[in-house]
Amino acid sequence: MNILQNIKYKADNANVSRLRFWIQLLTFILIAYGGYLFIHIGSQVPTFACPYNQGSPGTCYLIAMQHGLHLKWSELVSYRGLAFFTGFLSFIGFFIVFNKAWCGFICPLGTLQDWITKLRYRIGIRFSRYDSLSFQKLKKVKYVLLILLIAIPLGMSNSFFGLPPINHDMQAPFCQVCPGRTIMPLASADTSQFFIDFTNKTTLVMSTLGMLITGLFFVGAFAKKRFFCFFCPMSALQFMFSRIGILRLTKNGSKCTKCGNCYRVCDVGILGIAEDITSKNIVKDDCMMCFKCVEACPEDDCLDVKVFNAKIFSSTQEGFFKRYNQQDKLVKKNE
Amino acid sequence: MMLSLQSVAQIWISNSAPKESSLKIAVSGMHKISALRGERGSAKVIQWLRSGSSVEESLFSQADSSASIFLFDPQEQRVAVETKADMNSSAFVFKNTEEGYYNLFYLTEKVCNDTLMVSCASREILNHSCRNGHAKELKYIPYKTFGKDIPMQIVRERNKGDDLHYFVTSGERLTFRALHDGKPIEGVKMTLVSQKGWKNVSYTNLEGVASFELIQDYFTNWNMFDVKKVYNYLLIAEKTLPISGIRNQKSFTQTKYVTTYSEAYLPAKTNYMSLVWGLIVFLVTVIISFIVVYVYRHKRNVFKKHNYEYTSKY
């Protein structure tokens, strides 16, 4: 066995969830406090690096995109438009490297939800799942939000169907209702984003919605794993480019026995990952590339994590049982 | 000559003492009025003369010997005012024994070229202490006009609830009326300057009225927020009228009136009430959604239909 094969063998048997926990912890510290350490990672970050948090080392691309789209049609084809498109390319550049693993490993809001899930598990309260009908209906919400966060800034500078431009108080509309705006500053002990803006009716409605969604975020994340990710427009935006990401999650349908393990461990509850035996690329729009499915798959090479078609982590029977026994011991210890 | 005109034009009355004032000053009471400390008898209010259009940067000035100083008590009676020197500047000192608004005016007239410059600095100083006792429902206090003595006066229209406890706050709409010889005058240029230097210009209408929204310019971290942070705004009203005549053996063909009005203001209540409401909405959402999730799960019982006892009843 050469060195590369040895590394691959160890990776296949590794507890990736544990590794993911530490990566999430480190990236949370980086994204919540990196600014205090003079780290700057730009304003096209494909994750919730919320600039409302003083310690943030970068800016979530959703806010940059909303500001960048506040353009007249004529300006979209000018230098201002060019600035928007170069920003967009930077976002894609960031995204290509990690693909949707930004959600599973780096997103601080995702990490917070995982910690809330751990808390619920410790307390001993069961979690909820959506039934398949609700799942199919609710997954469309993030696309509606994505369309709105693109259309509203454009509608502030332009007239749609002869209607008057949208009120400027609606600028960066998603940020006004995003729980990241209210929650991430808490990492810097800043509670100033918990407010209702009484300036006018628009700000009153938007800020009230923001507080409602923040409340729902905590309760939702407690009752259901990765509750907010299901409605996240960043996830929808990322999915549009997931095919060009160098990090891939593939499935060999011929090896799948439809045991359903992958579905059971999936935090988002994607049924397609278990049922789909025809697609090779199984990164769905709700997938956050946490690779729990690969860990839970007992079939050799049924699920693979690849970088440029080179397998870096594969499902194996040996790895499955090793992790299963570890988990079993942990559960018994907790009992 | 222009410099001279400018310095005459923007004289105003300030409640803030020079940083290195030689006098013992106490800023206290509900309306944060500066008063001389350590003097026996009833408190003496002190106000300073300043020159410039910036609330924070204006220089403290000396009173002109030819200037007229008027002080009217709440009963509209003229009362004595003493001029005191303080660090190369002049301060006006008076006793405020009556409850209500005292009106202080500093008036100068000078002929420059062919223009009579009439400069008037004014300030309303509210005297009230709850310790003296008062009715539960406070009375609305109307503004007073002094057209007989003050050629161009600026008055602030009273807002809703403008009583003895009233304090202007950021975010309010302030309406001012310009009066020439006691009558409303149209086309007066009014410039409102906030503590931090934000400016807005408006012109009076036929009724002599111009209004402004006093914008928020106090920003600080939430944990440092001072609900009683007192800032001052400055209103400068200017109007040139074709009034000719002779003053001090100099003739003039027009008269330029420049009147200033200054007042203190506090941060808007919404600054902190918005945070309180935000927290309330958040907590109510958390509590209600927790109850909804709990009740939904409790009633749903996914295993019920497979329960023998349950199915045996039907």
XYZ file of C-alpha atoms in Angstrom:
649
model
C 0.000 0.000 0.000
C 1.608 3.268 -1.051
C 1.367 6.505 0.941
C -1.585 7.891 -1.010
C -3.542 4.674 -0.643
C -2.730 4.633 3.056
C -4.031 8.207 3.486
C -7.186 7.342 1.537
C -7.725 4.222 3.680
C -7.430 6.313 6.863
C -9.760 8.990 5.450
C -12.414 6.392 4.582
C -12.350 5.087 8.135
C -12.185 8.522 9.727
C -14.874 10.164 11.796
C -15.546 13.083 9.476
C -18.305 14.446 11.708
C -15.804 14.961 14.494
C -13.397 16.652 12.083
C -16.297 18.753 10.846
C -17.109 19.854 14.396
C -13.570 21.212 14.869
C -13.515 22.854 11.436
C -16.872 24.475 12.207
C -15.569 25.723 15.550
C -12.439 27.211 13.994
C -14.279 28.795 11.065
C -16.905 30.184 13.445
C -14.124 31.879 15.419
C -12.595 33.121 12.156
C -15.863 34.503 10.781
C -17.128 35.928 14.068
C -13.837 37.423 15.312
C -11.377 37.422 12.373
C -11.845 41.158 11.886
C -10.371 41.783 15.336
C -7.283 39.868 14.189
C -6.903 42.119 11.122
C -8.019 39.339 8.785
C -9.877 40.440 5.675
C -11.374 37.974 3.215
C -13.285 40.368 0.982
C -16.909 41.154 0.333
C -17.849 38.203 -1.869
C -17.794 35.462 0.738
C -20.312 32.711 -0.115
C -21.421 32.314 3.488
C -22.952 34.368 6.290
C -19.943 36.494 7.231
C -22.284 39.203 8.412
C -20.843 42.740 8.237
C -23.277 43.841 10.953
C -20.976 41.929 13.277
C -18.001 44.169 14.092
C -15.644 41.204 14.265
C -16.499 39.861 10.825
C -13.430 39.515 8.578
C -15.480 39.703 5.387
C -18.887 40.302 3.951
C -21.543 37.814 2.969
C -22.037 38.044 -0.792
C -25.797 38.462 -0.435
C -25.380 41.992 0.936
C -22.798 42.886 -1.725
C -25.105 41.505 -4.403
C -28.128 43.436 -3.163
C -26.132 46.678 -3.069
C -24.531 45.889 -6.417
C -27.887 45.347 -8.098
C -29.186 48.728 -7.022
C -28.520 49.903 -10.595
C -30.419 51.310 -13.515
C -30.590 49.073 -16.597
C -28.232 51.462 -18.413
C -25.753 51.275 -15.510
C -25.703 47.490 -15.642
C -23.805 47.744 -18.936
C -21.478 50.504 -17.668
C -18.432 50.420 -15.384
C -20.764 50.088 -12.387
C -22.207 46.973 -13.956
C -18.684 45.743 -14.575
C -17.936 46.176 -10.862
C -20.982 44.055 -10.067
C -19.959 41.308 -12.491
C -16.356 41.195 -11.253
C -17.734 40.871 -7.710
C -19.961 38.081 -8.921
C -16.984 36.295 -10.493
C -15.082 36.621 -7.195
C -18.018 34.980 -5.423
C -17.978 32.121 -7.944
C -14.213 31.867 -7.543
C -14.594 31.432 -3.781
C -17.459 29.023 -4.289
C -15.732 26.739 -6.801
C -13.183 25.669 -4.193
C -15.544 24.356 -1.519
C -18.801 24.049 -3.444
C -21.698 23.694 -0.999
C -19.342 22.610 1.786
C -19.418 26.348 2.648
C -22.781 25.517 4.230
C -21.773 22.318 5.973
C -18.351 23.308 7.245
C -18.037 27.104 7.288
C -21.381 28.886 7.587
C -21.587 30.319 11.134
C -25.388 30.244 11.139
C -25.264 26.580 10.142
C -22.765 25.928 12.921
C -25.039 27.641 15.438
C -27.938 25.455 14.304
C -25.774 22.349 14.702
C -24.883 23.433 18.238
C -28.569 24.003 19.033
C -29.238 20.495 17.670
C -26.538 19.109 19.990
C -28.175 20.901 22.907
C -31.574 19.392 22.018
C -29.973 15.945 21.744
C -28.359 16.343 25.170
C -31.684 17.366 26.700
C -33.233 14.296 25.115
C -35.904 15.903 22.976
C -36.665 14.278 19.626
C -36.310 16.235 16.397
C -38.861 16.913 13.650
C -38.815 16.253 9.923
C -40.978 17.571 7.162
C -43.160 15.062 5.341
C -42.272 14.714 1.662
C -45.163 16.929 0.478
C -44.253 19.785 2.825
C -40.585 19.283 1.890
C -41.326 19.749 -1.804
C -43.433 22.844 -1.160
C -41.195 24.532 1.389
C -37.972 24.050 -0.580
C -39.291 26.571 -3.106
C -39.250 29.341 -0.476
C -35.507 29.915 -0.861
C -35.892 30.475 -4.618
C -38.684 32.978 -3.986
C -36.417 34.789 -1.507
C -33.548 34.737 -4.018
C -35.757 36.205 -6.746
C -37.015 38.886 -4.352
C -33.549 39.870 -3.181
C -32.521 40.330 -6.808
C -35.749 41.958 -8.022
C -36.264 44.429 -5.162
C -32.879 46.248 -5.523
C -33.427 46.373 -9.301
C -36.955 47.644 -8.711
C -35.606 50.486 -6.583
C -33.627 51.865 -9.514
C -35.938 50.842 -12.348
C -39.604 50.755 -13.123
C -41.187 47.336 -13.645
C -44.336 47.268 -15.808
C -44.745 51.031 -15.499
C -44.982 50.855 -11.719
C -43.163 53.478 -9.622
C -39.722 52.464 -8.254
C -39.723 50.604 -4.946
C -39.172 52.585 -1.729
C -35.471 53.037 -0.909
C -36.102 51.848 2.627
C -36.245 48.366 1.095
C -32.548 48.396 0.244
C -30.740 45.150 1.094
C -34.187 43.642 1.788
C -32.948 40.175 2.703
C -30.475 41.555 5.254
C -33.349 43.340 6.951
C -35.041 40.006 7.664
C -31.965 37.755 7.842
C -31.355 36.173 11.266
C -27.617 36.520 10.574
C -27.937 40.301 10.989
C -29.358 39.953 14.470
C -27.539 36.844 15.661
C -23.969 37.270 14.378
C -23.376 40.598 16.215
C -24.227 38.731 19.445
C -20.834 37.041 19.023
C -19.326 40.487 19.651
C -21.733 41.068 22.561
C -23.598 43.543 20.397
C -27.362 43.437 20.908
C -28.042 46.588 18.910
C -29.601 44.706 15.992
C -32.512 43.603 18.162
C -34.715 46.563 17.359
C -37.894 47.664 15.683
C -37.321 50.580 13.332
C -40.178 53.050 13.746
C -38.897 55.424 11.041
C -41.743 54.598 8.648
C -44.168 51.815 7.725
C -41.649 50.020 5.487
C -38.886 49.925 8.092
C -41.426 49.007 10.785
C -42.672 45.999 8.789
C -39.207 44.842 7.708
C -37.607 45.166 11.140
C -40.568 43.407 12.798
C -40.246 40.588 10.237
C -36.530 40.442 11.054
C -37.259 39.967 14.762
C -39.973 37.384 14.061
C -37.611 35.379 11.860
C -34.871 35.586 14.498
C -37.269 34.146 17.058
C -38.340 31.420 14.641
C -34.687 30.656 13.879
C -33.988 29.637 17.469
C -37.180 27.644 17.969
C -36.992 26.095 14.490
C -33.345 25.084 14.889
C -34.236 23.500 18.224
C -37.109 21.480 16.780
C -35.611 20.642 13.384
C -32.023 20.156 12.280
C -30.727 22.933 10.029
C -34.146 24.586 10.037
C -33.069 27.863 8.430
C -30.844 26.329 5.716
C -33.997 25.069 4.065
C -35.082 28.663 3.384
C -31.645 30.155 2.758
C -31.343 32.062 -0.552
C -27.548 31.676 -0.392
C -28.118 27.938 -0.694
C -30.291 28.504 -3.783
C -27.681 30.812 -5.319
C -24.897 28.333 -4.631
C -26.846 25.437 -6.124
C -27.002 27.282 -9.459
C -23.212 26.947 -9.684
C -22.662 23.701 -7.799
C -21.871 21.778 -11.002
C -18.708 23.803 -11.536
C -17.407 23.222 -7.998
C -14.247 21.131 -7.798
C -15.505 19.391 -4.672
C -18.166 16.855 -5.627
C -20.416 14.296 -4.029
C -21.161 11.374 -6.361
C -23.148 8.190 -6.119
C -22.721 4.826 -7.782
C -26.354 3.744 -8.092
C -25.479 0.164 -8.936
C -24.019 -0.299 -5.440
C -26.936 1.302 -3.604
C -29.217 -1.101 -1.700
C -31.680 1.670 -0.779
C -31.163 0.969 2.908
C -32.063 4.607 3.618
C -29.202 5.246 6.055
C -28.122 8.304 4.091
C -31.614 9.806 4.311
C -31.895 9.066 8.031
C -28.673 10.879 8.912
C -29.261 13.797 6.544
C -29.798 16.926 8.660
C -31.852 18.569 5.940
C -33.839 15.408 5.191
C -33.163 14.950 1.474
C -35.020 11.818 0.417
C -33.568 11.967 -3.097
C -30.129 10.970 -1.856
C -31.489 7.529 -0.969
C -33.984 7.109 -3.766
C -31.993 8.464 -6.691
C -29.920 5.652 -8.172
C -29.589 7.091 -11.640
C -27.819 10.442 -11.063
C -24.109 10.466 -10.548
C -23.919 13.925 -9.029
C -26.212 13.881 -6.020
C -25.637 17.382 -4.701
C -29.220 18.567 -4.346
C -30.232 22.190 -3.772
C -30.692 21.620 -0.038
C -27.478 19.605 0.358
C -24.843 21.273 2.535
C -22.093 18.744 1.851
C -21.647 17.668 5.445
C -20.808 14.125 4.176
C -22.824 12.451 6.945
C -24.423 10.368 4.183
C -21.008 9.064 3.096
C -20.185 8.180 6.686
C -23.490 6.350 7.132
C -23.354 4.369 3.878
C -22.309 0.730 4.470
C -21.614 -0.058 0.797
C -18.073 0.186 -0.553
C -17.654 3.135 -2.958
C -21.376 3.783 -3.234
C -20.944 7.412 -2.187
C -17.748 9.304 -2.946
C -16.397 12.745 -2.184
C -14.202 13.855 -5.050
C -11.872 16.721 -5.871
C -11.438 16.924 -9.645
C -12.675 13.333 -9.994
C -10.070 12.118 -7.496
C -11.754 10.307 -4.598
C -10.783 11.771 -1.212
C -13.412 10.125 0.964
C -15.561 7.110 0.117
C -18.153 5.032 1.853
C -16.808 1.690 3.014
C -18.238 -1.163 5.036
C -15.226 -1.075 7.361
C -15.511 2.699 7.908
C -19.256 2.415 8.492
C -18.905 -0.224 11.214
C -15.998 1.589 12.835
C -18.037 4.784 13.109
C -21.172 2.834 14.079
C -19.368 1.193 16.987
C -17.940 4.538 18.093
C -21.424 6.081 18.018
C -22.912 3.083 19.818
C -20.366 3.392 22.612
C -21.107 7.104 22.905
C -24.867 6.548 23.102
C -24.438 3.853 25.776
C -22.106 6.137 27.710
C -24.661 8.949 27.607
C -27.419 6.592 28.750
C -15.979 94.248 5.534
C -17.599 90.899 4.690
C -15.867 89.290 7.629
C -17.306 91.932 9.867
C -20.771 91.323 8.428
C -20.432 87.595 9.027
C -19.359 87.995 12.613
C -22.269 90.291 13.325
C -24.668 88.055 11.484
C -24.222 84.826 13.400
C -24.350 85.772 17.022
C -26.292 83.314 19.132
C -26.985 82.478 22.761
C -25.590 79.254 24.151
C -26.342 77.295 27.298
C -22.884 75.661 27.186
C -19.983 77.218 29.068
C -16.516 77.738 27.566
C -14.344 74.668 28.282
C -12.055 76.650 30.565
C -14.665 78.847 32.161
C -13.484 80.712 35.257
C -16.982 80.533 36.740
C -18.455 77.746 38.802
C -21.242 76.381 36.666
C -23.833 73.721 37.420
C -25.934 72.198 34.662
C -28.922 70.681 36.361
C -32.644 70.375 36.561
C -35.142 68.848 34.199
C -34.203 71.225 31.386
C -30.425 71.171 31.953
C -30.063 74.926 32.313
C -26.633 76.311 33.241
C -26.606 78.140 36.539
C -24.008 79.870 38.671
C -22.969 77.798 41.653
C -22.105 78.922 45.137
C -24.167 82.093 45.226
C -26.672 82.672 47.968
C -30.337 83.219 47.231
C -32.294 81.856 44.287
C -30.327 80.276 41.463
C -28.928 82.527 38.758
C -29.168 81.303 35.200
C -26.173 81.941 32.967
C -26.071 81.956 29.157
C -23.137 82.795 26.859
C -22.810 84.785 23.698
C -21.262 82.924 20.773
C -20.422 83.728 17.193
C -20.486 81.327 14.242
C -22.815 78.928 12.491
C -21.523 75.735 14.075
C -22.953 74.639 17.395
C -19.765 72.941 18.517
C -17.125 75.155 16.880
C -18.579 78.645 17.365
C -16.354 81.030 19.288
C -17.434 82.589 22.529
C -17.897 86.328 21.921
C -17.889 89.547 23.823
C -21.015 91.655 23.957
C -20.998 94.872 21.980
C -21.296 97.959 24.181
C -23.938 99.353 21.840
C -26.055 96.192 21.937
C -29.448 96.026 23.597
C -30.177 93.113 25.867
C -33.761 92.231 26.636
C -35.013 89.685 29.114
C -38.709 89.031 29.544
C -40.106 86.882 32.316
C -43.022 84.463 31.784
C -45.418 87.327 32.530
C -43.858 89.238 29.577
C -42.390 91.811 31.957
C -38.904 93.075 31.170
C -36.506 92.128 33.958
C -32.897 92.927 34.720
C -30.051 90.954 33.190
C -26.423 91.260 34.199
C -23.541 90.923 31.733
C -20.556 89.046 33.123
C -17.105 88.566 31.613
C -16.013 84.931 31.336
C -12.762 83.905 29.573
C -12.773 86.701 26.983
C -16.466 86.197 26.389
C -19.666 87.649 27.716
C -22.271 85.825 29.695
C -25.768 86.931 30.658
C -26.835 86.232 34.207
C -30.319 86.534 35.606
C -32.574 85.166 38.329
C -35.380 82.889 37.220
C -37.950 83.038 39.927
C -41.101 82.649 37.831
C -42.229 79.399 36.299
C -42.401 79.321 32.498
C -40.371 80.564 29.552
C -37.907 83.430 29.957
C -37.112 85.131 26.646
C -33.600 86.482 26.262
C -32.624 88.699 23.312
C -29.321 90.255 22.344
C -29.810 92.899 19.672
C -27.269 94.869 17.641
C -27.683 97.317 14.790
C -24.866 98.419 12.526
C -24.704 100.154 9.178
C -22.312 98.472 6.744
C -22.042 100.094 3.316
C -25.653 100.910 2.474
C -27.162 98.140 4.594
C -28.456 98.272 8.127
C -27.487 94.969 9.768
C -29.943 94.054 12.488
C -28.676 91.047 14.346
C -30.703 89.398 17.059
C -29.759 86.371 19.131
C -32.618 84.823 21.036
C -33.254 81.926 23.370
C -36.219 80.679 25.321
C -35.214 79.387 28.742
C -37.788 77.224 30.481
C -37.869 77.429 34.243
C -39.609 74.596 36.014
C -38.960 72.335 38.940
C -41.318 69.559 39.973
C -40.089 70.046 43.543
C -42.189 73.208 43.698
C -45.270 71.106 43.024
C -47.706 71.463 40.170
C -51.028 70.251 38.858
C -51.220 66.692 37.516
C -52.151 67.904 34.073
C -49.694 70.502 32.865
C -50.752 73.415 30.766
C -49.673 74.014 27.228
C -47.413 77.096 27.217
C -47.810 79.307 24.148
C -44.928 81.306 22.764
C -44.724 85.047 23.415
C -44.053 87.757 20.878
C -42.209 90.973 21.506
C -42.709 92.898 18.264
C -42.473 96.199 20.027
C -38.832 95.674 21.040
C -37.586 92.956 18.691
C -37.752 93.844 14.986
C -37.489 90.268 13.700
C -38.330 87.478 16.107
C -38.299 83.719 15.582
C -40.691 81.635 17.597
C -41.009 77.883 17.719
C -44.550 76.689 17.204
C -45.504 74.524 20.159
C -45.792 70.820 19.566
C -48.320 68.417 21.036
C -47.744 68.079 24.759
C -45.552 71.176 24.859
C -45.824 71.798 28.585
C -43.459 72.425 31.488
C -41.959 68.939 31.112
C -41.488 69.165 27.370
C -38.094 68.688 25.763
C -37.465 68.740 22.013
C -36.203 65.359 20.776
C -34.470 64.185 17.592
C -36.811 63.066 14.860
C -39.463 65.657 15.730
C -40.831 68.069 13.179
C -40.060 71.576 14.344
C -42.046 74.498 12.990
C -40.766 78.042 13.273
C -42.552 81.286 12.607
C -40.746 84.454 11.549
C -42.312 87.679 12.804
C -41.354 91.123 11.612
C -42.626 93.792 14.001
C -44.872 91.086 15.434
C -46.392 90.094 12.066
C -45.634 86.969 9.998
C -43.171 87.520 7.181
C -42.771 85.493 4.000
C -39.543 84.408 2.274
C -37.260 84.360 5.306
C -34.359 81.997 4.726
C -34.119 79.677 7.693
C -31.125 77.407 8.265
C -31.313 74.736 10.921
C -27.939 73.481 12.185
C -27.787 70.435 14.436
C -25.189 69.848 17.153
C -22.970 67.823 14.825
C -23.282 70.271 11.947
C -26.060 68.837 9.782
C -27.761 71.718 7.972
C -31.095 72.168 6.270
C -32.533 75.265 4.632
C -36.169 76.255 4.253
C -38.069 79.455 3.423
C -41.087 80.773 5.290
C -44.471 80.727 3.589
C -47.162 83.417 3.576
C -47.893 82.716 7.214
C -44.219 83.136 8.083
C -43.860 79.434 8.800
C -41.055 77.032 7.909
C -40.636 73.536 9.276
C -37.804 71.035 9.632
C -37.374 67.489 10.738
C -34.719 67.497 13.427
C -32.583 64.605 12.355
C -30.849 62.202 14.663
C -27.165 63.011 15.061
C -26.347 61.277 18.305
C -24.917 57.862 17.567
C -23.150 55.687 20.058
C -22.868 52.085 21.121
C -26.013 50.770 22.745
C -24.256 50.137 26.051
C -22.988 53.744 26.079
C -26.342 55.252 25.110
C -27.258 58.249 27.247
C -30.992 58.939 27.161
C -30.369 62.380 28.678
C -27.639 63.411 26.239
C -28.300 67.102 25.642
C -27.489 68.536 22.238
C -28.337 71.999 20.908
C -29.623 73.091 17.556
C -29.206 76.535 16.058
C -31.683 78.229 13.762
C -30.453 81.148 11.646
C -33.118 83.293 9.961
C -32.126 85.882 7.350
C -34.133 88.395 5.395
C -33.279 91.622 3.601
C -36.044 94.214 3.305
C -36.036 97.489 1.321
C -36.241 99.598 4.446
C -34.122 102.719 4.202
C -33.198 105.365 6.726
C -30.393 106.897 8.709
C -28.767 105.330 11.764
C -25.875 106.925 13.688
C -25.540 109.531 10.945
C -25.105 106.808 8.295
C -27.741 106.334 5.659
C -28.841 102.940 4.381
C -31.087 101.798 1.548
C -31.913 98.328 2.812
C -32.080 96.431 6.081
C -30.784 92.938 6.624
C -32.237 91.046 9.560
C -30.413 88.088 10.971
C -32.058 86.396 13.932
C -30.816 83.272 15.640
C -32.728 80.929 17.892
C -31.154 78.066 19.790
C -32.592 75.320 21.919
C -31.550 72.051 23.513
C -32.793 68.628 22.384
C -32.579 65.061 23.595
C -32.238 61.757 21.712
C -35.558 60.426 20.434
C -37.330 57.973 22.683
C -37.592 55.589 19.744
C -33.811 55.113 20.040
C -34.215 52.934 23.057
C -37.885 52.051 22.744
C -37.108 50.418 19.379
C -34.643 48.119 21.150
C -37.179 47.314 23.852
C -39.829 46.529 21.235
C -37.347 44.440 19.260
C -36.658 42.329 22.319
C -40.377 42.019 23.092
C -41.217 40.860 19.531
C -38.333 38.362 19.631
C -39.307 36.890 23.011
C -43.007 36.703 22.159
C -42.148 34.904 18.894
C -39.922 32.434 20.719
C -42.544 31.704 23.392
C -45.487 31.380 20.990
C -43.620 29.222 18.473
C -42.324 26.983 21.273
C -45.876 26.467 22.518
C -47.125 25.814 18.961
C -44.379 23.232 18.307
C -45.014 21.556 21.676
C -48.796 21.385 21.227
C -48.454 20.173 17.614
C -46.075 17.391 18.621
C -48.134 16.436 21.650
C -51.344 16.127 19.665
C -49.827 14.490 16.615
C -48.409 11.358 18.318
C -47.137 9.558 15.243
C -47.387 6.140 16.920
C -51.073 6.503 17.854
C -52.501 4.732 14.800
C -50.298 1.698 15.415
C -51.312 1.489 19.063
C -53.482 -1.571 19.759
C -55.447 0.072 22.579
C -56.202 3.057 20.407
C -57.353 1.037 17.394
C -59.329 -1.441 19.492
C -61.732 1.290 20.570
C -62.872 1.794 17.004
